[in-house]
Amino acid sequence: MNRRKMLALLGATGITMLNGHSSASSGDGEVTRKMFSCIATPQQTEGPYFVDEHLRRADIRSDPSDGSIKEGLPLTLDIRVFSVGKTGCKPLVGAVVDIWHCDAQGIYSDVMDSHFNTVGKKFLRGYQITDTNGGVRFTTIYPGWYPGRTVHIHFKIRTDPKTMQAYEFTSQFYFDDLITDRVHEQPAYARKNPRPSRTRNEDDSIYLRGGNQLMLKLAQVDQGYTGSFDVGLEMGYAK
């Protein structure tokens, strides 16, 4: 079994075990002794709806073309990105993190589909640059759904080729079906018509390829939910 498979199986505890680190913070920027969920994150398909909008913003709910804001339960998403190396996990600073997902009715922006044409719209898309802790934060809405897929958020991480060896990673985040059931009872989601049965995680062929390692950690707040995820990247040049 290679190192990538071992890390994916063992998760955060496995990384600590493999690298011999305990749980206290170090002062040199290397996060090797702090408890977190840094695992070798599975890649998944980009899908047909990625558009490189070059739209840097934290709040992706609005459409810059007309100022409208997408309806839906607010979701604050915290993502931390780490490079997984032989000496542990280090925050990946200065990386571009894109996210994109459908609205409450299952529609993506800036694409032509057999069921909709939203070319020119840019809602629920954007990117942020990771800070010194490898972190970014987005404000968005809890996604809706469309036939054949469980509820998900796409994300892509790219490094700056001007400052480091170019690297690109693409995957998806997923949600607990029981939470989704409650959220989708709200009017912004429930008026989807026609409304066939929503595909659940265990029935989604893409989710079944590592989706259980890509579940967002959600916490309910007054206005919606907060979600977090630690992305661990085994980059060829990570030391």
PDB file of C-alpha atoms in Angstrom:
ATOM      1  CA  MET A   1       0.000   0.000   0.000  1.00  0.00           C
ATOM      2  CA  ASN A   2       1.486   3.373  -1.014  1.00  0.00           C
ATOM      3  CA  ARG A   3       1.636   6.447   1.215  1.00  0.00           C
ATOM      4  CA  ARG A   4      -1.343   8.173  -0.445  1.00  0.00           C
ATOM      5  CA  LYS A   5      -3.628   5.189   0.167  1.00  0.00           C
ATOM      6  CA  MET A   6      -2.339   4.828   3.712  1.00  0.00           C
ATOM      7  CA  LEU A   7      -3.047   8.496   4.510  1.00  0.00           C
ATOM      8  CA  ALA A   8      -6.499   8.329   2.965  1.00  0.00           C
ATOM      9  CA  LEU A   9      -7.371   5.315   5.081  1.00  0.00           C
ATOM     10  CA  LEU A  10      -5.923   6.575   8.353  1.00  0.00           C
ATOM     11  CA  GLY A  11      -7.008  10.221   8.100  1.00  0.00           C
ATOM     12  CA  ALA A  12      -5.791  12.841  10.583  1.00  0.00           C
ATOM     13  CA  THR A  13      -4.867  10.302  13.230  1.00  0.00           C
ATOM     14  CA  GLY A  14      -2.907   8.366  10.636  1.00  0.00           C
ATOM     15  CA  ILE A  15      -0.864  11.398   9.671  1.00  0.00           C
ATOM     16  CA  THR A  16      -0.022  12.043  13.315  1.00  0.00           C
ATOM     17  CA  MET A  17       0.973   8.409  13.753  1.00  0.00           C
ATOM     18  CA  LEU A  18       3.020   8.263  10.564  1.00  0.00           C
ATOM     19  CA  ASN A  19       4.927  11.426  11.389  1.00  0.00           C
ATOM     20  CA  GLY A  20       5.275  10.986  15.147  1.00  0.00           C
ATOM     21  CA  HIS A  21       3.691  14.309  16.151  1.00  0.00           C
ATOM     22  CA  SER A  22       1.669  15.196  19.215  1.00  0.00           C
ATOM     23  CA  SER A  23      -1.020  17.820  19.768  1.00  0.00           C
ATOM     24  CA  ALA A  24       0.456  21.261  20.471  1.00  0.00           C
ATOM     25  CA  SER A  25       1.069  24.214  18.195  1.00  0.00           C
ATOM     26  CA  SER A  26       4.483  24.877  16.669  1.00  0.00           C
ATOM     27  CA  GLY A  27       5.736  28.389  16.019  1.00  0.00           C
ATOM     28  CA  ASP A  28       7.458  28.020  12.652  1.00  0.00           C
ATOM     29  CA  GLY A  29       4.353  27.911  10.455  1.00  0.00           C
ATOM     30  CA  GLU A  30       4.449  24.139  10.107  1.00  0.00           C
ATOM     31  CA  VAL A  31       1.207  22.676  11.405  1.00  0.00           C
ATOM     32  CA  THR A  32       2.565  19.310  12.497  1.00  0.00           C
ATOM     33  CA  ARG A  33       1.449  19.219  16.130  1.00  0.00           C
ATOM     34  CA  LYS A  34      -1.991  20.776  15.968  1.00  0.00           C
ATOM     35  CA  MET A  35      -4.998  18.477  15.860  1.00  0.00           C
ATOM     36  CA  PHE A  36      -6.904  18.910  12.597  1.00  0.00           C
ATOM     37  CA  SER A  37      -8.409  16.792   9.840  1.00  0.00           C
ATOM     38  CA  CYS A  38      -5.608  16.997   7.303  1.00  0.00           C
ATOM     39  CA  ILE A  39      -5.920  13.935   5.082  1.00  0.00           C
ATOM     40  CA  ALA A  40      -4.859  13.109   1.561  1.00  0.00           C
ATOM     41  CA  THR A  41      -8.105  14.330  -0.006  1.00  0.00           C
ATOM     42  CA  PRO A  42      -9.579  12.300  -2.904  1.00  0.00           C
ATOM     43  CA  GLN A  43      -9.826  14.016  -6.259  1.00  0.00           C
ATOM     44  CA  GLN A  44     -13.141  13.895  -8.102  1.00  0.00           C
ATOM     45  CA  THR A  45     -14.442  14.957 -11.483  1.00  0.00           C
ATOM     46  CA  GLU A  46     -14.633  18.641 -12.365  1.00  0.00           C
ATOM     47  CA  GLY A  47     -17.979  18.150 -14.060  1.00  0.00           C
ATOM     48  CA  PRO A  48     -19.328  20.157 -17.005  1.00  0.00           C
ATOM     49  CA  TYR A  49     -19.977  23.458 -15.219  1.00  0.00           C
ATOM     50  CA  PHE A  50     -16.599  24.932 -14.236  1.00  0.00           C
ATOM     51  CA  VAL A  51     -16.101  28.419 -15.688  1.00  0.00           C
ATOM     52  CA  ASP A  52     -12.916  30.339 -14.876  1.00  0.00           C
ATOM     53  CA  GLU A  53     -14.638  33.635 -14.082  1.00  0.00           C
ATOM     54  CA  HIS A  54     -11.604  35.299 -12.401  1.00  0.00           C
ATOM     55  CA  LEU A  55     -14.092  36.586  -9.838  1.00  0.00           C
ATOM     56  CA  ARG A  56     -12.334  37.137  -6.516  1.00  0.00           C
ATOM     57  CA  ARG A  57     -14.881  37.517  -3.733  1.00  0.00           C
ATOM     58  CA  ALA A  58     -15.881  36.000  -0.407  1.00  0.00           C
ATOM     59  CA  ASP A  59     -19.662  36.346  -0.765  1.00  0.00           C
ATOM     60  CA  ILE A  60     -20.721  34.478  -3.888  1.00  0.00           C
ATOM     61  CA  ARG A  61     -24.488  34.777  -3.470  1.00  0.00           C
ATOM     62  CA  SER A  62     -24.926  37.802  -5.729  1.00  0.00           C
ATOM     63  CA  ASP A  63     -24.939  38.039  -9.504  1.00  0.00           C
ATOM     64  CA  PRO A  64     -22.616  40.866 -10.624  1.00  0.00           C
ATOM     65  CA  SER A  65     -24.589  41.255 -13.839  1.00  0.00           C
ATOM     66  CA  ASP A  66     -27.709  42.607 -12.097  1.00  0.00           C
ATOM     67  CA  GLY A  67     -27.004  42.704  -8.343  1.00  0.00           C
ATOM     68  CA  SER A  68     -29.596  40.054  -7.515  1.00  0.00           C
ATOM     69  CA  ILE A  69     -28.941  37.709  -4.592  1.00  0.00           C
ATOM     70  CA  LYS A  70     -29.765  34.020  -4.684  1.00  0.00           C
ATOM     71  CA  GLU A  71     -32.351  32.763  -2.218  1.00  0.00           C
ATOM     72  CA  GLY A  72     -31.450  29.940   0.106  1.00  0.00           C
ATOM     73  CA  LEU A  73     -30.289  29.078   3.583  1.00  0.00           C
ATOM     74  CA  PRO A  74     -27.011  30.916   4.322  1.00  0.00           C
ATOM     75  CA  LEU A  75     -23.889  28.776   4.490  1.00  0.00           C
ATOM     76  CA  THR A  76     -20.487  29.990   5.660  1.00  0.00           C
ATOM     77  CA  LEU A  77     -17.761  27.730   4.337  1.00  0.00           C
ATOM     78  CA  ASP A  78     -14.271  27.604   5.872  1.00  0.00           C
ATOM     79  CA  ILE A  79     -11.646  25.715   3.884  1.00  0.00           C
ATOM     80  CA  ARG A  80      -8.087  25.144   5.043  1.00  0.00           C
ATOM     81  CA  VAL A  81      -5.541  23.838   2.540  1.00  0.00           C
ATOM     82  CA  PHE A  82      -2.430  21.911   3.567  1.00  0.00           C
ATOM     83  CA  SER A  83       0.420  20.256   1.719  1.00  0.00           C
ATOM     84  CA  VAL A  84       1.017  16.754   3.052  1.00  0.00           C
ATOM     85  CA  GLY A  85       4.703  15.908   3.166  1.00  0.00           C
ATOM     86  CA  LYS A  86       7.091  13.568   4.914  1.00  0.00           C
ATOM     87  CA  THR A  87       7.375  15.903   7.907  1.00  0.00           C
ATOM     88  CA  GLY A  88       3.648  16.504   8.337  1.00  0.00           C
ATOM     89  CA  CYS A  89       1.172  19.066   7.030  1.00  0.00           C
ATOM     90  CA  LYS A  90       2.003  22.685   6.230  1.00  0.00           C
ATOM     91  CA  PRO A  91      -0.513  25.439   5.380  1.00  0.00           C
ATOM     92  CA  LEU A  92      -0.528  26.107   1.647  1.00  0.00           C
ATOM     93  CA  VAL A  93      -0.224  29.883   1.386  1.00  0.00           C
ATOM     94  CA  GLY A  94      -1.244  31.908  -1.671  1.00  0.00           C
ATOM     95  CA  ALA A  95      -3.243  29.182  -3.420  1.00  0.00           C
ATOM     96  CA  VAL A  96      -6.332  30.021  -5.480  1.00  0.00           C
ATOM     97  CA  VAL A  97      -9.462  28.252  -4.207  1.00  0.00           C
ATOM     98  CA  ASP A  98     -12.501  28.321  -6.527  1.00  0.00           C
ATOM     99  CA  ILE A  99     -15.920  27.048  -5.520  1.00  0.00           C
ATOM    100  CA  TRP A 100     -19.080  26.766  -7.596  1.00  0.00           C
ATOM    101  CA  HIS A 101     -22.439  25.054  -7.157  1.00  0.00           C
ATOM    102  CA  CYS A 102     -26.065  25.141  -8.209  1.00  0.00           C
ATOM    103  CA  ASP A 103     -28.745  27.385  -6.688  1.00  0.00           C
ATOM    104  CA  ALA A 104     -31.758  26.261  -4.664  1.00  0.00           C
ATOM    105  CA  GLN A 105     -33.486  25.152  -7.869  1.00  0.00           C
ATOM    106  CA  GLY A 106     -30.537  23.114  -9.161  1.00  0.00           C
ATOM    107  CA  ILE A 107     -29.349  25.692 -11.717  1.00  0.00           C
ATOM    108  CA  TYR A 108     -25.740  26.726 -12.394  1.00  0.00           C
ATOM    109  CA  SER A 109     -24.703  30.136 -13.646  1.00  0.00           C
ATOM    110  CA  ASP A 110     -22.958  31.020 -16.922  1.00  0.00           C
ATOM    111  CA  VAL A 111     -23.706  27.771 -18.755  1.00  0.00           C
ATOM    112  CA  MET A 112     -26.017  26.546 -21.490  1.00  0.00           C
ATOM    113  CA  ASP A 113     -27.824  23.362 -20.525  1.00  0.00           C
ATOM    114  CA  SER A 114     -30.688  21.435 -22.066  1.00  0.00           C
ATOM    115  CA  HIS A 115     -32.900  22.709 -19.210  1.00  0.00           C
ATOM    116  CA  PHE A 116     -31.621  26.280 -18.770  1.00  0.00           C
ATOM    117  CA  ASN A 117     -29.468  29.012 -20.288  1.00  0.00           C
ATOM    118  CA  THR A 118     -27.688  31.260 -17.781  1.00  0.00           C
ATOM    119  CA  VAL A 119     -24.823  32.468 -19.977  1.00  0.00           C
ATOM    120  CA  GLY A 120     -23.561  35.803 -18.649  1.00  0.00           C
ATOM    121  CA  LYS A 121     -24.747  35.177 -15.090  1.00  0.00           C
ATOM    122  CA  LYS A 122     -22.127  34.591 -12.386  1.00  0.00           C
ATOM    123  CA  PHE A 123     -24.039  33.704  -9.213  1.00  0.00           C
ATOM    124  CA  LEU A 124     -22.606  31.129  -6.800  1.00  0.00           C
ATOM    125  CA  ARG A 125     -19.112  31.304  -8.255  1.00  0.00           C
ATOM    126  CA  GLY A 126     -15.929  32.865  -6.957  1.00  0.00           C
ATOM    127  CA  TYR A 127     -12.441  32.374  -5.646  1.00  0.00           C
ATOM    128  CA  GLN A 128     -10.309  33.364  -2.665  1.00  0.00           C
ATOM    129  CA  ILE A 129      -6.552  33.255  -1.959  1.00  0.00           C
ATOM    130  CA  THR A 130      -5.379  31.179   1.005  1.00  0.00           C
ATOM    131  CA  ASP A 131      -3.918  33.168   3.916  1.00  0.00           C
ATOM    132  CA  THR A 132      -0.912  32.363   6.117  1.00  0.00           C
ATOM    133  CA  ASN A 133      -2.919  29.593   7.761  1.00  0.00           C
ATOM    134  CA  GLY A 134      -3.909  28.094   4.419  1.00  0.00           C
ATOM    135  CA  GLY A 135      -7.475  29.278   4.952  1.00  0.00           C
ATOM    136  CA  VAL A 136     -10.263  30.868   2.939  1.00  0.00           C
ATOM    137  CA  ARG A 137     -13.863  31.668   3.861  1.00  0.00           C
ATOM    138  CA  PHE A 138     -16.876  31.883   1.571  1.00  0.00           C
ATOM    139  CA  THR A 139     -20.429  33.038   2.195  1.00  0.00           C
ATOM    140  CA  THR A 140     -22.920  31.200   0.027  1.00  0.00           C
ATOM    141  CA  ILE A 141     -26.186  29.252   0.319  1.00  0.00           C
ATOM    142  CA  TYR A 142     -26.906  25.611   0.992  1.00  0.00           C
ATOM    143  CA  PRO A 143     -27.036  24.073  -2.507  1.00  0.00           C
ATOM    144  CA  GLY A 144     -30.116  22.673  -4.151  1.00  0.00           C
ATOM    145  CA  TRP A 145     -30.105  19.561  -6.309  1.00  0.00           C
ATOM    146  CA  TYR A 146     -30.753  18.263  -9.791  1.00  0.00           C
ATOM    147  CA  PRO A 147     -31.593  14.770 -11.095  1.00  0.00           C
ATOM    148  CA  GLY A 148     -28.814  12.208 -10.991  1.00  0.00           C
ATOM    149  CA  ARG A 149     -26.595  13.917  -8.411  1.00  0.00           C
ATOM    150  CA  THR A 150     -26.609  14.229  -4.656  1.00  0.00           C
ATOM    151  CA  VAL A 151     -26.150  17.690  -3.131  1.00  0.00           C
ATOM    152  CA  HIS A 152     -22.556  18.914  -3.535  1.00  0.00           C
ATOM    153  CA  ILE A 153     -20.190  21.862  -3.930  1.00  0.00           C
ATOM    154  CA  HIS A 154     -17.380  21.795  -6.477  1.00  0.00           C
ATOM    155  CA  PHE A 155     -13.961  23.168  -5.598  1.00  0.00           C
ATOM    156  CA  LYS A 156     -10.653  23.634  -7.389  1.00  0.00           C
ATOM    157  CA  ILE A 157      -7.289  24.558  -5.871  1.00  0.00           C
ATOM    158  CA  ARG A 158      -4.497  26.012  -7.981  1.00  0.00           C
ATOM    159  CA  THR A 159      -1.057  27.292  -7.074  1.00  0.00           C
ATOM    160  CA  ASP A 160       0.580  30.338  -8.620  1.00  0.00           C
ATOM    161  CA  PRO A 161       3.120  29.208 -11.226  1.00  0.00           C
ATOM    162  CA  LYS A 162       5.029  32.488 -10.685  1.00  0.00           C
ATOM    163  CA  THR A 163       5.911  31.568  -7.104  1.00  0.00           C
ATOM    164  CA  MET A 164       5.882  27.759  -7.021  1.00  0.00           C
ATOM    165  CA  GLN A 165       5.578  24.734  -9.249  1.00  0.00           C
ATOM    166  CA  ALA A 166       2.131  24.832 -10.836  1.00  0.00           C
ATOM    167  CA  TYR A 167      -0.365  22.432  -9.272  1.00  0.00           C
ATOM    168  CA  GLU A 168      -4.114  21.868  -9.729  1.00  0.00           C
ATOM    169  CA  PHE A 169      -6.538  19.797  -7.681  1.00  0.00           C
ATOM    170  CA  THR A 170     -10.294  19.397  -8.222  1.00  0.00           C
ATOM    171  CA  SER A 171     -12.902  17.685  -6.071  1.00  0.00           C
ATOM    172  CA  GLN A 172     -16.323  18.071  -4.421  1.00  0.00           C
ATOM    173  CA  PHE A 173     -17.769  18.561  -0.941  1.00  0.00           C
ATOM    174  CA  TYR A 174     -20.851  16.667   0.276  1.00  0.00           C
ATOM    175  CA  PHE A 175     -23.568  17.025   2.921  1.00  0.00           C
ATOM    176  CA  ASP A 176     -25.315  14.765   5.400  1.00  0.00           C
ATOM    177  CA  ASP A 177     -28.571  13.650   3.748  1.00  0.00           C
ATOM    178  CA  LEU A 178     -30.546  14.108   6.959  1.00  0.00           C
ATOM    179  CA  ILE A 179     -29.527  17.774   7.164  1.00  0.00           C
ATOM    180  CA  THR A 180     -30.312  18.240   3.483  1.00  0.00           C
ATOM    181  CA  ASP A 181     -33.782  16.770   4.039  1.00  0.00           C
ATOM    182  CA  ARG A 182     -34.537  19.473   6.610  1.00  0.00           C
ATOM    183  CA  VAL A 183     -33.027  22.320   4.609  1.00  0.00           C
ATOM    184  CA  HIS A 184     -34.869  21.393   1.427  1.00  0.00           C
ATOM    185  CA  GLU A 185     -38.215  21.651   3.167  1.00  0.00           C
ATOM    186  CA  GLN A 186     -37.792  25.432   3.140  1.00  0.00           C
ATOM    187  CA  PRO A 187     -39.682  27.439   0.479  1.00  0.00           C
ATOM    188  CA  ALA A 188     -36.649  28.388  -1.632  1.00  0.00           C
ATOM    189  CA  TYR A 189     -35.995  24.683  -2.239  1.00  0.00           C
ATOM    190  CA  ALA A 190     -39.406  23.058  -1.881  1.00  0.00           C
ATOM    191  CA  ARG A 191     -40.973  24.927  -4.802  1.00  0.00           C
ATOM    192  CA  LYS A 192     -38.766  23.046  -7.262  1.00  0.00           C
ATOM    193  CA  ASN A 193     -41.224  21.683  -9.806  1.00  0.00           C
ATOM    194  CA  PRO A 194     -41.517  18.991 -11.024  1.00  0.00           C
ATOM    195  CA  ARG A 195     -40.007  17.361  -7.964  1.00  0.00           C
ATOM    196  CA  PRO A 196     -38.875  13.754  -8.482  1.00  0.00           C
ATOM    197  CA  SER A 197     -37.019  11.925  -5.746  1.00  0.00           C
ATOM    198  CA  ARG A 198     -33.714  13.574  -4.863  1.00  0.00           C
ATOM    199  CA  THR A 199     -30.617  11.438  -5.407  1.00  0.00           C
ATOM    200  CA  ARG A 200     -29.042  10.589  -2.068  1.00  0.00           C
ATOM    201  CA  ASN A 201     -25.371  10.113  -1.300  1.00  0.00           C
ATOM    202  CA  GLU A 202     -25.417   6.316  -1.470  1.00  0.00           C
ATOM    203  CA  ASP A 203     -27.090   6.427  -4.896  1.00  0.00           C
ATOM    204  CA  ASP A 204     -24.629   8.880  -6.479  1.00  0.00           C
ATOM    205  CA  SER A 205     -21.909   7.111  -8.481  1.00  0.00           C
ATOM    206  CA  ILE A 206     -19.499  10.037  -8.069  1.00  0.00           C
ATOM    207  CA  TYR A 207     -20.026  10.225  -4.300  1.00  0.00           C
ATOM    208  CA  LEU A 208     -19.268   6.500  -4.071  1.00  0.00           C
ATOM    209  CA  ARG A 209     -15.730   7.213  -5.328  1.00  0.00           C
ATOM    210  CA  GLY A 210     -14.446   8.738  -2.100  1.00  0.00           C
ATOM    211  CA  GLY A 211     -17.329  10.997  -1.111  1.00  0.00           C
ATOM    212  CA  ASN A 212     -17.375   9.675   2.450  1.00  0.00           C
ATOM    213  CA  GLN A 213     -13.984  11.401   2.864  1.00  0.00           C
ATOM    214  CA  LEU A 214     -15.354  14.685   1.518  1.00  0.00           C
ATOM    215  CA  MET A 215     -18.219  15.326   3.922  1.00  0.00           C
ATOM    216  CA  LEU A 216     -18.479  18.876   5.241  1.00  0.00           C
ATOM    217  CA  LYS A 217     -18.501  19.336   9.002  1.00  0.00           C
ATOM    218  CA  LEU A 218     -21.660  21.387   9.592  1.00  0.00           C
ATOM    219  CA  ALA A 219     -22.814  23.382  12.582  1.00  0.00           C
ATOM    220  CA  GLN A 220     -26.187  25.120  12.794  1.00  0.00           C
ATOM    221  CA  VAL A 221     -26.233  28.842  13.570  1.00  0.00           C
ATOM    222  CA  ASP A 222     -29.074  31.375  13.837  1.00  0.00           C
ATOM    223  CA  GLN A 223     -29.089  32.263  10.153  1.00  0.00           C
ATOM    224  CA  GLY A 224     -28.167  28.912   8.642  1.00  0.00           C
ATOM    225  CA  TYR A 225     -25.092  26.683   8.782  1.00  0.00           C
ATOM    226  CA  THR A 226     -21.339  26.894   8.982  1.00  0.00           C
ATOM    227  CA  GLY A 227     -19.271  24.259   7.254  1.00  0.00           C
ATOM    228  CA  SER A 228     -15.571  23.445   7.367  1.00  0.00           C
ATOM    229  CA  PHE A 229     -13.108  21.147   5.684  1.00  0.00           C
ATOM    230  CA  ASP A 230      -9.326  20.622   5.808  1.00  0.00           C
ATOM    231  CA  VAL A 231      -7.960  19.721   2.372  1.00  0.00           C
ATOM    232  CA  GLY A 232      -4.715  17.737   2.384  1.00  0.00           C
ATOM    233  CA  LEU A 233      -2.747  17.757  -0.869  1.00  0.00           C
ATOM    234  CA  GLU A 234       0.096  15.356  -1.559  1.00  0.00           C
ATOM    235  CA  MET A 235       2.082  17.624  -3.848  1.00  0.00           C
ATOM    236  CA  GLY A 236       5.128  16.239  -5.561  1.00  0.00           C
ATOM    237  CA  TYR A 237       7.378  19.031  -4.305  1.00  0.00           C
ATOM    238  CA  ALA A 238       6.035  19.112  -0.708  1.00  0.00           C
ATOM    239  CA  LYS A 239       8.815  18.478   1.845  1.00  0.00           C
TER     240      LYS A 239
END
